[in-house]
Short mmCIF file of C-alpha atoms and ligand atoms in Angstrom, two decimals:
data_model
loop_
_atom_site.label_atom_id
_atom_site.label_comp_id
_atom_site.label_asym_id
_atom_site.label_seq_id
_atom_site.Cartn_x
_atom_site.Cartn_y
_atom_site.Cartn_z
CA MET T 14 -5.61 41.35 69.68
CA TYR T 15 -4.38 44.29 67.12
CA GLN T 16 -6.32 47.68 65.92
CA LEU T 17 -4.34 47.23 63.12
CA ILE T 18 -1.28 45.68 60.91
CA LEU T 19 0.91 47.54 58.68
CA ARG T 20 2.41 44.68 56.39
CA GLY T 21 4.84 45.22 55.01
CA ALA T 22 6.33 48.76 54.67
CA ARG T 23 10.31 50.01 54.38
CA LEU T 24 11.82 51.22 57.55
CA GLY T 25 15.24 52.09 57.91
CA ASP T 26 17.29 48.92 55.85
CA GLU T 27 14.28 46.55 56.56
CA VAL T 28 10.71 45.62 55.65
CA LEU T 29 8.75 44.93 58.20
CA ASP T 30 5.17 44.56 59.16
CA VAL T 31 4.21 47.32 62.42
CA GLY T 32 1.78 46.20 65.20
CA ILE T 33 -0.51 48.57 66.50
CA GLU T 34 -2.65 47.94 69.74
CA ASP T 35 -4.39 51.16 71.99
CA GLY T 36 -2.89 54.34 69.78
CA ARG T 37 0.96 53.12 70.57
CA VAL T 38 3.15 50.84 68.39
CA GLY T 39 2.60 47.39 69.49
CA SER T 40 5.21 45.46 67.39
CA ILE T 41 7.78 45.40 64.55
CA ALA T 42 8.65 42.66 63.22
CA ALA T 43 9.81 40.52 59.86
CA ARG T 44 6.40 39.13 60.63
CA ILE T 45 3.59 39.36 62.50
CA ASP T 46 1.25 36.45 62.77
CA GLU T 47 -1.30 38.41 66.44
CA ARG T 48 -5.31 38.31 65.21
CA THR T 49 -5.81 42.72 64.09
CA GLU T 50 -9.00 44.48 63.06
CA ARG T 51 -7.02 45.85 59.99
CA GLU T 52 -4.97 44.97 57.67
CA ILE T 53 -2.97 47.35 55.84
CA GLU T 54 -0.64 45.79 52.72
CA ALA T 55 2.25 48.74 52.26
CA GLY T 56 3.74 46.77 49.24
CA GLY T 57 7.30 47.67 49.85
CA ARG T 58 6.81 51.40 50.52
CA LEU T 59 8.57 53.42 52.54
CA VAL T 60 6.69 54.08 56.27
CA SER T 61 7.90 57.13 57.77
CA PRO T 62 7.16 59.33 60.84
CA PRO T 63 4.85 62.19 60.57
CA PHE T 64 5.86 64.74 58.82
CA ILE T 65 6.60 68.34 60.16
CA GLU T 66 6.19 71.82 59.83
CA SER T 67 9.11 73.80 61.97
CA HIS T 68 8.08 77.29 60.79
CA VAL T 69 4.62 78.58 59.22
CA HIS T 70 2.15 81.10 59.74
CA LEU T 71 -0.96 80.05 60.25
CA ASP T 72 -2.62 84.03 60.21
CA THR T 73 -1.31 85.09 57.02
CA THR T 74 -1.87 82.59 55.71
CA LEU T 75 -4.66 82.04 52.55
CA THR T 76 -5.43 85.15 51.79
CA ALA T 77 -2.52 85.63 48.87
CA GLY T 78 -4.46 88.40 46.51
CA GLU T 79 -5.68 89.97 49.55
CA PRO T 80 -6.99 92.79 48.48
CA ARG T 81 -4.15 92.73 45.97
CA TRP T 82 -1.66 90.61 44.38
CA ASN T 83 2.12 91.38 45.70
CA GLU T 84 3.71 92.80 42.56
CA SER T 85 7.71 93.02 43.18
CA GLY T 86 7.39 89.79 44.70
CA THR T 87 9.40 91.84 47.87
CA LEU T 88 9.32 91.15 51.42
CA PHE T 89 8.27 95.30 51.52
CA GLU T 90 5.79 95.12 49.45
CA GLY T 91 4.45 91.80 51.07
CA ILE T 92 4.67 94.12 54.45
CA GLN T 93 2.28 96.84 52.69
CA ILE T 94 0.27 94.27 51.76
CA TRP T 95 -0.58 92.51 55.05
CA SER T 96 -0.62 95.97 57.24
CA GLU T 97 -3.80 96.49 54.87
CA ARG T 98 -5.06 93.14 54.81
CA LYS T 99 -4.47 93.45 58.64
CA LYS T 100 -7.26 95.90 58.98
CA SER T 101 -10.14 93.57 58.62
CA LEU T 102 -8.38 90.46 60.61
CA THR T 103 -10.94 89.30 62.89
CA ARG T 104 -10.70 86.12 65.39
CA GLU T 105 -13.31 83.89 62.77
CA ASP T 106 -11.26 84.86 59.31
CA VAL T 107 -8.02 83.80 61.15
CA VAL T 108 -9.31 80.62 63.14
CA ALA T 109 -11.04 79.66 59.41
CA ARG T 110 -7.95 80.16 57.29
CA ALA T 111 -5.77 78.23 59.86
CA THR T 112 -7.99 75.90 60.14
CA GLN T 113 -8.14 74.75 56.87
CA LEU T 114 -4.11 74.25 56.25
CA LEU T 115 -4.06 72.95 58.91
CA ARG T 116 -6.42 70.08 57.31
CA TRP T 117 -4.19 70.47 53.68
CA GLN T 118 -1.22 69.77 55.96
CA ALA T 119 -3.19 66.53 58.14
CA ALA T 120 -4.09 65.15 54.54
CA GLN T 121 -0.46 65.10 53.56
CA GLY T 122 1.46 63.42 56.49
CA VAL T 123 2.26 66.22 58.39
CA LEU T 124 0.75 66.01 62.52
CA HIS T 125 2.98 68.37 64.03
CA VAL T 126 3.49 72.26 63.60
CA ARG T 127 5.33 75.24 64.72
CA THR T 128 3.61 78.73 64.00
CA HIS T 129 4.29 82.29 64.66
CA ALA T 130 0.97 84.14 65.85
CA ASP T 131 1.99 88.06 65.54
CA VAL T 132 1.54 89.58 68.77
CA THR T 133 2.45 94.03 68.24
CA ASP T 134 -1.08 93.58 67.95
CA PRO T 135 -2.41 95.18 71.39
CA GLU T 136 -5.95 92.95 70.96
CA PHE T 137 -4.18 90.31 69.83
CA THR T 138 -6.58 88.91 67.65
CA GLY T 139 -4.24 86.16 65.73
CA LEU T 140 -3.00 84.51 68.96
CA MET T 141 -6.24 84.41 70.17
CA ALA T 142 -7.25 82.78 67.18
CA LEU T 143 -4.60 80.51 67.18
CA LEU T 144 -4.76 79.17 70.83
CA GLU T 145 -8.90 78.76 70.00
CA VAL T 146 -7.46 76.45 67.14
CA LYS T 147 -4.52 74.51 68.88
CA GLU T 148 -7.51 73.21 71.09
CA LYS T 149 -9.50 72.68 68.42
CA VAL T 150 -7.23 70.44 66.58
CA ARG T 151 -5.81 68.91 69.16
CA ASP T 152 -6.84 65.07 68.06
CA TRP T 153 -5.25 65.50 64.57
CA VAL T 154 -2.60 68.03 64.96
CA ASP T 155 -0.04 69.04 67.79
CA VAL T 156 0.74 73.14 66.90
CA GLN T 157 3.29 74.90 68.90
CA ILE T 158 2.62 79.03 68.49
CA VAL T 159 5.81 80.86 69.13
CA ALA T 160 5.20 84.25 70.17
CA PHE T 161 6.43 86.80 67.35
CA PRO T 162 6.65 90.48 67.37
CA GLN T 163 6.67 90.71 63.85
CA GLU T 164 6.53 94.79 64.29
CA GLY T 165 10.34 94.59 67.03
CA MET T 166 10.05 93.85 70.95
CA MET T 167 12.30 97.21 71.48
CA SER T 168 10.42 99.02 67.69
CA PHE T 169 6.74 98.65 68.12
CA PRO T 170 4.86 100.48 71.77
CA LYS T 171 4.29 98.17 74.63
CA GLY T 172 6.43 95.52 72.63
CA VAL T 173 8.25 93.35 75.62
CA GLU T 174 4.89 93.83 77.63
CA LEU T 175 2.74 92.38 74.85
CA MET T 176 5.34 89.14 74.44
CA GLU T 177 5.26 89.15 77.76
CA GLU T 178 1.48 88.76 77.70
CA ALA T 179 1.62 86.78 74.67
CA LEU T 180 3.17 83.79 77.18
CA THR T 181 1.12 84.27 79.88
CA LEU T 182 -1.68 83.95 77.65
CA GLY T 183 -0.18 80.39 76.03
CA ALA T 184 2.32 80.95 73.70
CA ASP T 185 4.35 78.24 73.82
CA VAL T 186 7.50 80.21 72.35
CA VAL T 187 9.60 83.37 72.98
CA GLY T 188 10.10 84.69 69.23
CA GLY T 189 12.09 87.78 67.57
CA ILE T 190 12.95 89.68 65.32
CA PRO T 191 16.28 91.80 65.73
CA HIS T 192 16.77 92.29 62.39
CA TYR T 193 13.44 94.48 61.93
CA GLU T 194 14.38 96.73 64.94
CA HIS T 195 15.49 99.29 64.31
CA THR T 196 18.96 99.83 65.68
CA ARG T 197 21.87 97.67 65.96
CA GLU T 198 21.66 98.30 69.46
CA MET T 199 17.48 97.69 69.60
CA GLY T 200 18.12 94.53 67.85
CA VAL T 201 21.33 93.24 70.73
CA LEU T 202 18.92 93.80 72.80
CA SER T 203 16.01 92.44 71.38
CA VAL T 204 16.99 88.90 71.19
CA LYS T 205 18.86 89.81 75.11
CA GLU T 206 14.30 89.67 75.65
CA SER T 207 13.68 86.89 74.28
CA PHE T 208 16.12 85.08 76.47
CA ARG T 209 14.86 86.83 79.57
CA LEU T 210 11.66 85.73 79.52
CA ALA T 211 12.28 82.41 78.19
CA GLU T 212 14.17 81.85 81.34
CA LYS T 213 11.81 83.38 83.43
CA HIS T 214 8.82 81.37 81.59
CA ASP T 215 11.10 78.67 81.07
CA ARG T 216 9.66 78.63 77.20
CA PRO T 217 11.45 77.15 74.12
CA ILE T 218 13.40 80.20 72.01
CA ASP T 219 12.60 81.19 67.91
CA ILE T 220 13.69 83.71 67.05
CA HIS T 221 13.71 85.11 62.99
CA CYS T 222 17.14 85.71 62.86
CA ASP T 223 19.25 87.82 59.93
CA GLU T 224 16.21 87.01 57.54
CA THR T 225 17.76 89.75 55.22
CA ASP T 226 20.94 89.70 52.15
CA ASP T 227 22.04 92.07 54.35
CA PRO T 228 26.11 90.23 55.57
CA HIS T 229 25.98 93.42 58.58
CA SER T 230 23.63 91.51 60.21
CA ARG T 231 24.69 90.11 62.41
CA PHE T 232 21.86 88.89 64.36
CA LEU T 233 23.43 85.08 64.91
CA GLU T 234 26.62 85.93 66.89
CA VAL T 235 24.23 87.29 70.06
CA MET T 236 22.43 84.43 69.95
CA ALA T 237 25.33 82.02 70.40
CA ALA T 238 26.70 83.94 72.64
CA GLU T 239 23.39 84.00 75.08
CA ALA T 240 23.02 79.99 74.08
CA ILE T 241 26.68 79.24 75.92
CA ARG T 242 25.71 81.65 78.71
CA SER T 243 22.54 80.30 80.05
CA GLY T 244 23.18 76.83 78.58
CA MET T 245 19.56 76.43 76.91
CA GLY T 246 21.47 75.56 73.11
CA PRO T 247 19.01 72.51 71.97
CA ARG T 248 16.00 74.26 73.61
CA VAL T 249 16.77 77.42 71.42
CA THR T 250 16.29 78.54 67.13
CA ALA T 251 17.61 80.98 64.72
CA SER T 252 15.32 80.90 61.68
CA HIS T 253 15.75 81.68 58.79
CA THR T 254 19.58 83.31 58.94
CA THR T 255 19.57 84.41 55.65
CA ALA T 256 22.16 86.61 55.94
CA PHE T 257 24.54 83.45 56.47
CA GLY T 258 25.02 83.32 53.25
CA SER T 259 26.07 86.04 52.21
CA TYR T 260 28.60 87.02 55.35
CA ASP T 261 32.26 86.50 53.78
CA ASN T 262 34.23 83.41 54.71
CA ALA T 263 36.69 84.84 57.91
CA TYR T 264 34.13 86.07 59.93
CA ALA T 265 31.08 82.87 58.85
CA PHE T 266 33.90 80.37 59.21
CA LYS T 267 34.62 81.63 62.69
CA LEU T 268 31.50 82.38 63.92
CA MET T 269 29.99 78.20 62.70
CA GLY T 270 32.52 77.16 65.73
CA PHE T 271 30.17 79.19 68.36
CA LEU T 272 27.53 77.65 66.34
CA VAL T 273 28.62 74.20 67.23
CA LYS T 274 29.38 75.22 70.82
CA SER T 275 25.95 76.20 71.09
CA GLY T 276 24.12 73.87 70.48
CA ILE T 277 21.04 75.82 68.67
CA ASN T 278 18.77 74.48 65.87
CA PHE T 279 18.85 76.07 63.09
CA VAL T 280 15.34 76.13 60.66
CA ALA T 281 15.49 77.11 56.01
CA ASN T 282 12.38 78.12 54.34
CA PRO T 283 13.89 77.27 50.47
CA LEU T 284 10.85 78.54 48.52
CA ILE T 285 11.19 81.47 50.92
CA ASN T 286 14.48 82.25 50.78
CA ILE T 287 14.80 81.76 47.89
CA THR T 288 11.86 83.95 46.39
CA LEU T 289 12.15 87.10 48.31
CA GLN T 290 15.97 87.11 49.50
CA GLY T 291 17.78 88.68 46.38
CA ARG T 292 15.08 90.67 45.00
CA TYR T 293 18.23 93.56 45.28
CA ASP T 294 20.26 92.15 43.41
CA THR T 295 21.00 92.25 39.52
CA TYR T 296 23.54 89.48 38.52
CA PRO T 297 25.19 86.83 40.30
CA LYS T 298 21.87 87.10 42.04
CA ARG T 299 22.44 85.34 45.17
CA ARG T 300 20.35 81.97 46.20
CA GLY T 301 19.42 84.43 48.79
CA ILE T 302 19.75 81.47 52.30
CA THR T 303 21.72 80.08 55.13
CA ARG T 304 24.36 77.53 54.86
CA VAL T 305 22.73 74.24 55.66
CA LYS T 306 25.50 71.77 53.90
CA GLU T 307 27.29 73.22 55.44
CA LEU T 308 25.67 73.59 59.24
CA TRP T 309 24.48 69.96 59.27
CA GLN T 310 28.18 68.69 57.91
CA ASN T 311 28.86 70.69 61.05
CA GLY T 312 26.73 68.37 63.42
CA LEU T 313 24.06 71.20 63.37
CA ASN T 314 20.67 70.32 63.32
CA VAL T 315 19.13 72.22 60.79
CA SER T 316 14.97 71.62 59.86
CA LEU T 317 12.94 73.36 56.81
CA GLY T 318 10.17 75.10 56.96
CA TYR T 319 7.69 76.34 54.99
CA ASP T 320 7.54 79.35 56.18
CA ASP T 321 4.38 81.04 53.90
CA ILE T 322 1.50 79.49 52.44
CA MET T 323 -0.64 81.60 49.78
CA ASP T 324 0.04 84.76 51.67
CA PRO T 325 1.01 88.48 50.49
CA TRP T 326 4.85 86.85 50.94
CA TYR T 327 4.58 83.75 48.82
CA PRO T 328 1.82 82.91 46.52
CA MET T 329 2.27 79.31 46.32
CA GLY T 330 2.32 76.36 47.99
CA THR T 331 0.52 73.10 49.18
CA GLY T 332 1.73 72.52 53.03
CA GLY T 333 3.24 69.61 51.72
CA MET T 334 6.55 69.13 53.14
CA LEU T 335 8.02 67.78 50.42
CA GLN T 336 8.22 70.83 48.83
CA PRO T 337 10.47 72.49 51.08
CA ALA T 338 12.47 69.17 50.53
CA HIS T 339 13.23 69.55 47.28
CA MET T 340 14.23 73.14 47.01
CA ALA T 341 16.75 72.77 49.34
CA VAL T 342 18.20 70.07 47.85
CA HIS T 343 18.66 72.09 44.62
CA ALA T 344 19.14 75.57 46.43
CA CYS T 345 21.24 74.13 48.81
CA HIS T 346 23.69 71.98 46.50
CA MET T 347 22.12 68.92 48.50
CA THR T 348 22.32 66.86 45.69
CA SER T 349 24.33 63.24 46.40
CA ARG T 350 22.42 60.29 47.56
CA LYS T 351 23.40 60.78 51.75
CA GLU T 352 22.41 64.81 51.08
CA VAL T 353 19.26 63.83 49.63
CA THR T 354 17.85 61.67 52.87
CA ALA T 355 19.40 63.96 54.72
CA CYS T 356 17.44 66.84 53.67
CA PHE T 357 13.56 63.95 54.35
CA ASP T 358 15.27 63.92 57.31
CA MET T 359 14.69 68.20 57.68
CA VAL T 360 11.77 67.93 57.63
CA THR T 361 10.60 65.29 59.94
CA GLU T 362 13.40 63.69 62.44
CA ASN T 363 15.95 66.91 62.80
CA ALA T 364 12.75 68.82 63.01
CA ALA T 365 11.40 66.70 65.99
CA ARG T 366 14.25 67.99 67.84
CA THR T 367 14.16 71.64 66.52
CA LEU T 368 9.78 71.48 68.52
CA GLY T 369 11.68 69.51 71.47
CA LEU T 370 8.88 66.54 70.65
CA LYS T 371 9.06 63.47 73.43
CA ASP T 372 8.26 59.86 71.45
CA TYR T 373 8.69 60.39 68.27
CA GLY T 374 9.38 57.86 65.37
CA ILE T 375 8.90 55.04 64.72
CA ALA T 376 9.08 52.20 67.46
CA GLU T 377 7.91 49.63 69.94
CA GLY T 378 6.03 52.38 73.03
CA ASN T 379 5.53 55.39 70.68
CA PRO T 380 2.27 56.43 69.50
CA ALA T 381 1.07 54.63 66.19
CA SER T 382 1.56 58.28 63.51
CA PHE T 383 3.12 57.62 61.15
CA VAL T 384 3.15 58.59 56.96
CA LEU T 385 2.91 55.81 54.25
CA VAL T 386 4.35 57.61 51.36
CA ASP T 387 4.15 56.14 47.87
CA ALA T 388 7.53 55.29 47.56
CA PRO T 389 10.90 52.75 48.18
CA ASP T 390 12.93 55.23 50.30
CA ARG T 391 13.34 58.96 51.53
CA TRP T 392 15.79 59.28 48.67
CA ASP T 393 12.07 58.83 45.86
CA ALA T 394 9.56 60.92 47.45
CA ILE T 395 11.71 63.98 47.42
CA ARG T 396 12.43 63.24 43.73
CA ARG T 397 9.20 62.48 43.18
CA LEU T 398 7.39 64.62 45.72
CA ALA T 399 5.90 61.75 46.03
CA PRO T 400 2.09 60.77 47.72
CA ALA T 401 1.55 60.37 52.15
CA THR T 402 -1.56 57.34 50.34
CA LEU T 403 -2.32 56.17 54.49
CA VAL T 404 -1.65 58.74 57.11
CA VAL T 405 -2.09 57.46 60.69
CA LYS T 406 -2.11 59.73 64.22
CA ASP T 407 -3.04 57.31 67.38
CA GLY T 408 -3.35 53.96 65.53
CA GLU T 409 -6.30 55.73 63.94
CA VAL T 410 -5.67 56.82 60.16
CA ILE T 411 -7.17 60.07 59.09
CA ALA T 412 -6.49 59.50 55.57
CA GLU T 413 -5.36 58.34 52.57
CA THR T 414 -4.77 59.28 49.20
CA ARG T 415 -4.46 57.09 45.86
CA PRO T 416 -1.69 57.62 43.53
CA PRO T 417 -2.33 58.79 40.61
CA GLU T 418 -2.86 56.06 37.59
CA THR T 419 -1.25 56.55 33.86
CA ARG T 420 -2.85 55.17 30.87
CA LEU T 421 -0.50 55.82 27.92
CA MET T 422 -0.71 54.65 24.48
CA GLY T 423 -3.81 52.25 25.59
CA GLU T 424 -1.76 50.69 28.72
CA THR T 425 -1.55 51.49 32.17
CA VAL T 426 1.83 52.21 32.97
CA ASP T 427 3.15 52.96 36.53
CA PHE T 428 6.56 54.44 34.89
CA GLN T 429 6.60 56.99 38.24
CA ARG T 430 8.30 53.99 39.89
CA GLU T 431 9.88 53.41 36.63
CA GLY T 432 13.88 53.55 37.31
CA THR T 433 13.97 53.59 40.85
CA GLU T 434 16.31 51.93 42.94
CA GLU T 435 15.70 52.14 47.14
CA ALA T 436 18.67 54.44 48.51
CA GLY T 437 18.01 53.43 52.01
FE1 FE2 B 521 9.03 82.90 59.54
#
């Protein structure tokens, strides 16, 4: 007796039934005839493993306009506004906003989230709040917390001690921000410190690296060298690396070889990168995004995150992961059929690798956690920013959304689905 059977869902190139028992995938077959408590007809729509948010700041989210809006749109005005907003930061405030955003994300099928928590705060207000949130939401979303030294690990008083304390308090991942340290040398030291802490505490690494248009910001090479030295590559993530989009090609090609050797992961945040970078250019304006397409072509693991959702750095955002994927298609020139599909994988499977998730994916024996997307395939899901109509976590339906219905000149029309063809 199954608890749920999902009938006729597109999984890879096939349309299959998925049977769920005890919160896990019991079987996947062309037709399952077992008895079941509940049956859901998928109608050939795409079933995907859960969406994954691989880079967000839950301590700053949902504060846009407080105490004022970012008029220049720059990273630096954002930092200034945040320092004003930070004065009224309380644990309750962070808990309420972070929980609200996670609810938005879960409703859209995002069931794994890696958030950064600013730990350049001796009170650890954001970190303590996010540790509380992580426990509170455990049943419906899995949260990883990065100890993130927003104001620098070497430049902020007792920065390294604060990082170490944050790890002891329960932060899951070691962060860093080398390009924001006062000098190049301090930046190099900070990367080495991140690796030292990660090796000592046996934690993964996720560093905000080279988030600038400055082509001389070259901490990515330091990360690659440290990853090769330590052998930690698959547990290491370089977030942003926007300067890589501004490096001259002679250097970029040499660096790519080292990156391949290092085996590290990358997170690009296309919505925020294209918004915050290029602000000091007149024309032509740079896109300010890392070499997503070339990293992917070289076999490196790239995932996509939001970074900011309605905060001093980015006033927009819904938390739905198809938005950054849609922007990546445009900003990274990922428009071929294969490339669009790859952008979908960057907010699902690739992100699972970045986060080091085990048992991820729709396979017999794995937890029955998945999303039914109102599209025939990954390509069309991105094209239409298709809604997640059903979200299942460990066999339980946690969210259902009805797709919009349109009346045109007196007739109900399904224009959203007209002209779609399956890309697989
Ligand atoms: Fe970030």
